[in-house]
PDB file of C-alpha atoms in Angstrom:
ATOM      1  CA  MET A  19       0.000   0.000   0.000  1.00  0.00           C
ATOM      2  CA  ILE A  20       1.303   3.437  -0.967  1.00  0.00           C
ATOM      3  CA  LEU A  21       0.330   6.865   0.280  1.00  0.00           C
ATOM      4  CA  GLU A  22       0.783   9.622  -2.298  1.00  0.00           C
ATOM      5  CA  ARG A  23       0.767  13.141  -0.886  1.00  0.00           C
ATOM      6  CA  ILE A  24      -1.871  15.401  -2.407  1.00  0.00           C
ATOM      7  CA  THR A  25      -0.141  18.098  -4.449  1.00  0.00           C
ATOM      8  CA  GLU A  26      -1.053  20.716  -7.046  1.00  0.00           C
ATOM      9  CA  ASP A  27      -0.599  17.989  -9.683  1.00  0.00           C
ATOM     10  CA  ASN A  28      -3.183  15.578  -8.258  1.00  0.00           C
ATOM     11  CA  ILE A  29      -5.528  17.779  -6.216  1.00  0.00           C
ATOM     12  CA  ASP A  30      -8.342  17.651  -8.795  1.00  0.00           C
ATOM     13  CA  TYR A  31      -8.204  13.852  -8.829  1.00  0.00           C
ATOM     14  CA  ALA A  32      -8.125  13.789  -5.014  1.00  0.00           C
ATOM     15  CA  VAL A  33     -11.239  15.973  -4.859  1.00  0.00           C
ATOM     16  CA  GLN A  34     -12.924  13.664  -7.383  1.00  0.00           C
ATOM     17  CA  ILE A  35     -12.196  10.619  -5.172  1.00  0.00           C
ATOM     18  CA  GLN A  36     -13.270  12.491  -2.035  1.00  0.00           C
ATOM     19  CA  ASN A  37     -16.541  13.546  -3.703  1.00  0.00           C
ATOM     20  CA  GLU A  38     -17.173   9.927  -4.671  1.00  0.00           C
ATOM     21  CA  LEU A  39     -16.740   8.932  -1.012  1.00  0.00           C
ATOM     22  CA  PHE A  40     -18.510  11.926   0.544  1.00  0.00           C
ATOM     23  CA  PRO A  41     -20.843  13.365  -2.119  1.00  0.00           C
ATOM     24  CA  GLU A  42     -22.427  15.893   0.244  1.00  0.00           C
ATOM     25  CA  GLU A  43     -19.073  17.314   1.369  1.00  0.00           C
ATOM     26  CA  ASN A  44     -16.104  19.030  -0.251  1.00  0.00           C
ATOM     27  CA  ALA A  45     -12.479  18.745   0.893  1.00  0.00           C
ATOM     28  CA  ARG A  46     -11.009  21.086  -1.728  1.00  0.00           C
ATOM     29  CA  GLN A  47     -10.250  23.920   0.692  1.00  0.00           C
ATOM     30  CA  ASN A  48      -8.656  21.512   3.189  1.00  0.00           C
ATOM     31  CA  TYR A  49      -6.569  19.995   0.398  1.00  0.00           C
ATOM     32  CA  GLU A  50      -5.558  23.423  -0.948  1.00  0.00           C
ATOM     33  CA  GLU A  51      -4.487  24.578   2.525  1.00  0.00           C
ATOM     34  CA  SER A  52      -2.410  21.418   2.811  1.00  0.00           C
ATOM     35  CA  VAL A  53      -0.779  21.874  -0.608  1.00  0.00           C
ATOM     36  CA  THR A  54       0.140  25.506   0.080  1.00  0.00           C
ATOM     37  CA  GLY A  55       1.383  24.721   3.589  1.00  0.00           C
ATOM     38  CA  ILE A  56      -1.081  27.103   5.249  1.00  0.00           C
ATOM     39  CA  SER A  57      -2.482  24.467   7.599  1.00  0.00           C
ATOM     40  CA  GLY A  58       0.320  22.012   8.285  1.00  0.00           C
ATOM     41  CA  TYR A  59      -2.199  19.262   7.536  1.00  0.00           C
ATOM     42  CA  GLU A  60      -1.239  16.338   5.306  1.00  0.00           C
ATOM     43  CA  TYR A  61      -3.608  14.577   2.919  1.00  0.00           C
ATOM     44  CA  TYR A  62      -2.953  11.522   0.788  1.00  0.00           C
ATOM     45  CA  LEU A  63      -4.337   9.423  -2.018  1.00  0.00           C
ATOM     46  CA  VAL A  64      -4.119   5.731  -1.105  1.00  0.00           C
ATOM     47  CA  TYR A  65      -2.962   3.239  -3.740  1.00  0.00           C
ATOM     48  CA  GLU A  66      -2.977  -0.555  -3.747  1.00  0.00           C
ATOM     49  CA  ASP A  67      -1.589  -2.443  -6.756  1.00  0.00           C
ATOM     50  CA  GLY A  68      -1.618   0.751  -8.817  1.00  0.00           C
ATOM     51  CA  ASN A  69      -5.289   1.508  -8.087  1.00  0.00           C
ATOM     52  CA  CYS A  70      -6.461   4.490  -6.071  1.00  0.00           C
ATOM     53  CA  VAL A  71      -8.481   2.891  -3.282  1.00  0.00           C
ATOM     54  CA  GLY A  72      -9.174   5.939  -1.130  1.00  0.00           C
ATOM     55  CA  VAL A  73      -8.014   9.052   0.686  1.00  0.00           C
ATOM     56  CA  THR A  74      -6.722   9.851   4.140  1.00  0.00           C
ATOM     57  CA  GLY A  75      -5.073  12.612   6.111  1.00  0.00           C
ATOM     58  CA  ILE A  76      -3.446  13.609   9.361  1.00  0.00           C
ATOM     59  CA  TYR A  77      -3.704  16.873  11.235  1.00  0.00           C
ATOM     60  CA  SER A  78      -3.537  18.337  14.715  1.00  0.00           C
ATOM     61  CA  TYR A  79      -4.846  21.361  16.518  1.00  0.00           C
ATOM     62  CA  PRO A  80      -2.506  24.175  17.572  1.00  0.00           C
ATOM     63  CA  ASP A  81      -1.163  23.844  21.098  1.00  0.00           C
ATOM     64  CA  ASP A  82      -2.187  20.174  21.249  1.00  0.00           C
ATOM     65  CA  ASN A  83       0.928  18.053  20.899  1.00  0.00           C
ATOM     66  CA  ASP A  84      -0.671  14.813  22.053  1.00  0.00           C
ATOM     67  CA  ASN A  85      -3.426  14.176  19.511  1.00  0.00           C
ATOM     68  CA  ALA A  86      -3.227  13.368  15.811  1.00  0.00           C
ATOM     69  CA  TRP A  87      -6.551  13.570  13.978  1.00  0.00           C
ATOM     70  CA  LEU A  88      -7.606  11.400  11.056  1.00  0.00           C
ATOM     71  CA  GLY A  89      -8.841  13.563   8.202  1.00  0.00           C
ATOM     72  CA  TRP A  90     -10.954  12.807   5.131  1.00  0.00           C
ATOM     73  CA  PHE A  91     -10.503   9.060   5.495  1.00  0.00           C
ATOM     74  CA  GLY A  92     -12.422   6.798   3.173  1.00  0.00           C
ATOM     75  CA  ILE A  93     -12.075   3.679   1.055  1.00  0.00           C
ATOM     76  CA  ARG A  94     -13.823   3.510  -2.304  1.00  0.00           C
ATOM     77  CA  LYS A  95     -16.818   1.185  -2.396  1.00  0.00           C
ATOM     78  CA  GLN A  96     -15.307  -1.425  -4.744  1.00  0.00           C
ATOM     79  CA  TYR A  97     -12.292  -1.860  -2.409  1.00  0.00           C
ATOM     80  CA  ARG A  98     -14.150  -2.227   0.871  1.00  0.00           C
ATOM     81  CA  ARG A  99     -14.353  -5.465   2.841  1.00  0.00           C
ATOM     82  CA  LYS A 100     -10.754  -6.328   1.890  1.00  0.00           C
ATOM     83  CA  HIS A 101      -9.151  -5.029   5.099  1.00  0.00           C
ATOM     84  CA  LEU A 102      -7.646  -2.070   3.244  1.00  0.00           C
ATOM     85  CA  GLY A 103      -9.349   0.407   5.584  1.00  0.00           C
ATOM     86  CA  SER A 104      -7.759  -1.238   8.617  1.00  0.00           C
ATOM     87  CA  GLN A 105      -4.372  -1.170   6.874  1.00  0.00           C
ATOM     88  CA  VAL A 106      -4.689   2.536   6.080  1.00  0.00           C
ATOM     89  CA  LEU A 107      -5.843   3.257   9.624  1.00  0.00           C
ATOM     90  CA  LYS A 108      -2.754   1.424  10.923  1.00  0.00           C
ATOM     91  CA  MET A 109      -0.554   3.476   8.576  1.00  0.00           C
ATOM     92  CA  PHE A 110      -2.135   6.635   9.997  1.00  0.00           C
ATOM     93  CA  GLU A 111      -1.478   5.423  13.550  1.00  0.00           C
ATOM     94  CA  ASP A 112       2.160   4.604  12.720  1.00  0.00           C
ATOM     95  CA  MET A 113       2.603   8.023  11.096  1.00  0.00           C
ATOM     96  CA  ALA A 114       1.102   9.707  14.152  1.00  0.00           C
ATOM     97  CA  LEU A 115       3.404   7.790  16.487  1.00  0.00           C
ATOM     98  CA  SER A 116       6.454   8.658  14.364  1.00  0.00           C
ATOM     99  CA  LYS A 117       5.483  12.336  14.628  1.00  0.00           C
ATOM    100  CA  GLY A 118       5.417  12.090  18.432  1.00  0.00           C
ATOM    101  CA  PHE A 119       1.669  11.977  19.036  1.00  0.00           C
ATOM    102  CA  ARG A 120       0.365   9.936  21.959  1.00  0.00           C
ATOM    103  CA  ASN A 121      -3.242   9.485  20.771  1.00  0.00           C
ATOM    104  CA  THR A 122      -5.200   9.306  17.574  1.00  0.00           C
ATOM    105  CA  ARG A 123      -8.633  10.831  17.248  1.00  0.00           C
ATOM    106  CA  LEU A 124     -11.315  11.288  14.642  1.00  0.00           C
ATOM    107  CA  TYR A 125     -14.875  12.428  14.409  1.00  0.00           C
ATOM    108  CA  THR A 126     -17.768  11.068  12.427  1.00  0.00           C
ATOM    109  CA  ASP A 127     -21.531  11.373  12.194  1.00  0.00           C
ATOM    110  CA  ALA A 128     -23.373   9.568  14.968  1.00  0.00           C
ATOM    111  CA  VAL A 129     -26.583   9.058  12.938  1.00  0.00           C
ATOM    112  CA  ASP A 130     -27.051   6.552  10.104  1.00  0.00           C
ATOM    113  CA  ASN A 131     -23.369   5.633  10.213  1.00  0.00           C
ATOM    114  CA  GLU A 132     -23.364   2.176  11.746  1.00  0.00           C
ATOM    115  CA  ALA A 133     -20.690   0.733   9.418  1.00  0.00           C
ATOM    116  CA  ALA A 134     -18.146   3.443  10.244  1.00  0.00           C
ATOM    117  CA  ILE A 135     -18.905   3.253  13.963  1.00  0.00           C
ATOM    118  CA  ALA A 136     -18.466  -0.533  13.933  1.00  0.00           C
ATOM    119  CA  PHE A 137     -15.239  -0.203  11.892  1.00  0.00           C
ATOM    120  CA  TYR A 138     -13.583   2.227  14.316  1.00  0.00           C
ATOM    121  CA  THR A 139     -14.742   0.236  17.333  1.00  0.00           C
ATOM    122  CA  ALA A 140     -13.356  -2.991  15.813  1.00  0.00           C
ATOM    123  CA  ASN A 141     -10.034  -1.205  15.316  1.00  0.00           C
ATOM    124  CA  GLY A 142      -9.715  -0.382  19.014  1.00  0.00           C
ATOM    125  CA  TYR A 143     -11.238   3.103  19.161  1.00  0.00           C
ATOM    126  CA  THR A 144     -13.575   4.254  21.910  1.00  0.00           C
ATOM    127  CA  SER A 145     -16.254   6.868  21.310  1.00  0.00           C
ATOM    128  CA  GLU A 146     -17.853   9.749  23.130  1.00  0.00           C
ATOM    129  CA  PRO A 147     -20.434  12.311  22.012  1.00  0.00           C
ATOM    130  CA  TYR A 148     -19.250  15.747  20.945  1.00  0.00           C
ATOM    131  CA  ASP A 149     -21.261  18.551  22.521  1.00  0.00           C
ATOM    132  CA  ASN A 150     -19.434  21.860  22.727  1.00  0.00           C
ATOM    133  CA  PRO A 151     -21.619  24.911  23.394  1.00  0.00           C
ATOM    134  CA  CYS A 152     -19.082  27.143  21.593  1.00  0.00           C
ATOM    135  CA  ASP A 153     -19.446  25.107  18.385  1.00  0.00           C
ATOM    136  CA  PRO A 154     -22.961  25.743  16.972  1.00  0.00           C
ATOM    137  CA  ALA A 155     -22.791  22.767  14.578  1.00  0.00           C
ATOM    138  CA  CYS A 156     -23.304  20.494  17.594  1.00  0.00           C
ATOM    139  CA  ARG A 157     -26.922  21.534  17.703  1.00  0.00           C
ATOM    140  CA  GLN A 158     -27.456  20.496  14.081  1.00  0.00           C
ATOM    141  CA  ILE A 159     -25.307  17.387  13.682  1.00  0.00           C
ATOM    142  CA  LYS A 160     -24.764  14.577  16.166  1.00  0.00           C
ATOM    143  CA  ILE A 161     -21.065  13.764  16.180  1.00  0.00           C
ATOM    144  CA  LEU A 162     -18.992  11.073  17.854  1.00  0.00           C
ATOM    145  CA  ILE A 163     -15.332  11.530  18.665  1.00  0.00           C
ATOM    146  CA  PHE A 164     -13.307   8.331  18.550  1.00  0.00           C
ATOM    147  CA  SER A 165     -10.004   8.006  20.411  1.00  0.00           C
ATOM    148  CA  LYS A 166      -7.189   5.507  20.647  1.00  0.00           C
ATOM    149  CA  SER A 167      -3.981   5.630  22.644  1.00  0.00           C
ATOM    150  CA  LEU A 168      -0.751   4.910  20.772  1.00  0.00           C
ATOM    151  CA  ILE A 169       1.023   4.170  24.037  1.00  0.00           C
ATOM    152  CA  GLN A 170       0.032   2.060  27.013  1.00  0.00           C
ATOM    153  CA  GLY A 171      -3.378   2.598  28.527  1.00  0.00           C
ATOM    154  CA  SER A 172      -6.313   4.386  27.020  1.00  0.00           C
ATOM    155  CA  ALA A 173      -6.629   7.889  25.636  1.00  0.00           C
ATOM    156  CA  ASP A 174      -8.034  10.473  28.000  1.00  0.00           C
ATOM    157  CA  PRO A 175     -11.562  11.520  27.047  1.00  0.00           C
ATOM    158  CA  TRP A 176     -11.776  14.469  24.674  1.00  0.00           C
ATOM    159  CA  ASN A 177     -14.518  15.963  26.869  1.00  0.00           C
ATOM    160  CA  SER A 178     -16.048  17.976  24.018  1.00  0.00           C
ATOM    161  CA  ARG A 179     -13.127  20.385  23.647  1.00  0.00           C
ATOM    162  CA  ASN A 180     -13.683  22.477  20.546  1.00  0.00           C
ATOM    163  CA  ILE A 181     -12.911  20.742  17.243  1.00  0.00           C
ATOM    164  CA  HIS A 182     -14.157  23.751  15.256  1.00  0.00           C
ATOM    165  CA  LEU A 183     -16.784  21.704  13.460  1.00  0.00           C
ATOM    166  CA  SER A 184     -18.708  24.804  12.421  1.00  0.00           C
ATOM    167  CA  GLU A 185     -15.602  26.197  10.705  1.00  0.00           C
ATOM    168  CA  GLN A 186     -14.979  22.887   8.947  1.00  0.00           C
ATOM    169  CA  ILE A 187     -18.558  22.736   7.680  1.00  0.00           C
ATOM    170  CA  ALA A 188     -18.157  26.256   6.269  1.00  0.00           C
ATOM    171  CA  LYS A 189     -15.025  25.103   4.398  1.00  0.00           C
ATOM    172  CA  GLN A 190     -16.865  22.075   3.001  1.00  0.00           C
ATOM    173  CA  ARG A 191     -19.581  24.296   1.568  1.00  0.00           C
ATOM    174  CA  GLN A 192     -17.106  26.305  -0.506  1.00  0.00           C
ATOM    175  CA  LYS A 193     -16.695  25.038  -4.044  1.00  0.00           C
TER     176      LYS A 193
END
């Protein structure tokens, strides 16, 4: 399995794959910020045997040196149920550990998302609801935050610290 960094040369293809995986959302602004270095985030196309099987990314929040976040992770429909998602998730965890992070985290919809919830749980992640009064999106979308420790023990709860979901949704709406 190969991770290919999203660059100016492949960003349109990456957005095409992301839109296939998440048709109601748009990662272009996140990808552009990554390509230009504005965000410090890293996004990748995932290849297996020469075929693009999905996308993934890694990011962190400023002043939070312990937690790496999984970004825009998805495996294309025709490649699911082949353990590729678990392999990519493990690659993300290894990358996070090599960068000095102690925990991995991600967020996903809590409603009508049973397959993703089961997948993350089967891969050793624990979940908690996200409910931050400073993040208005919480009142519109039910979100779960999943966490996994990369060292001994379990990750401390996130306790609904701000993940800036409202800001991310605004980015996704830009075309």
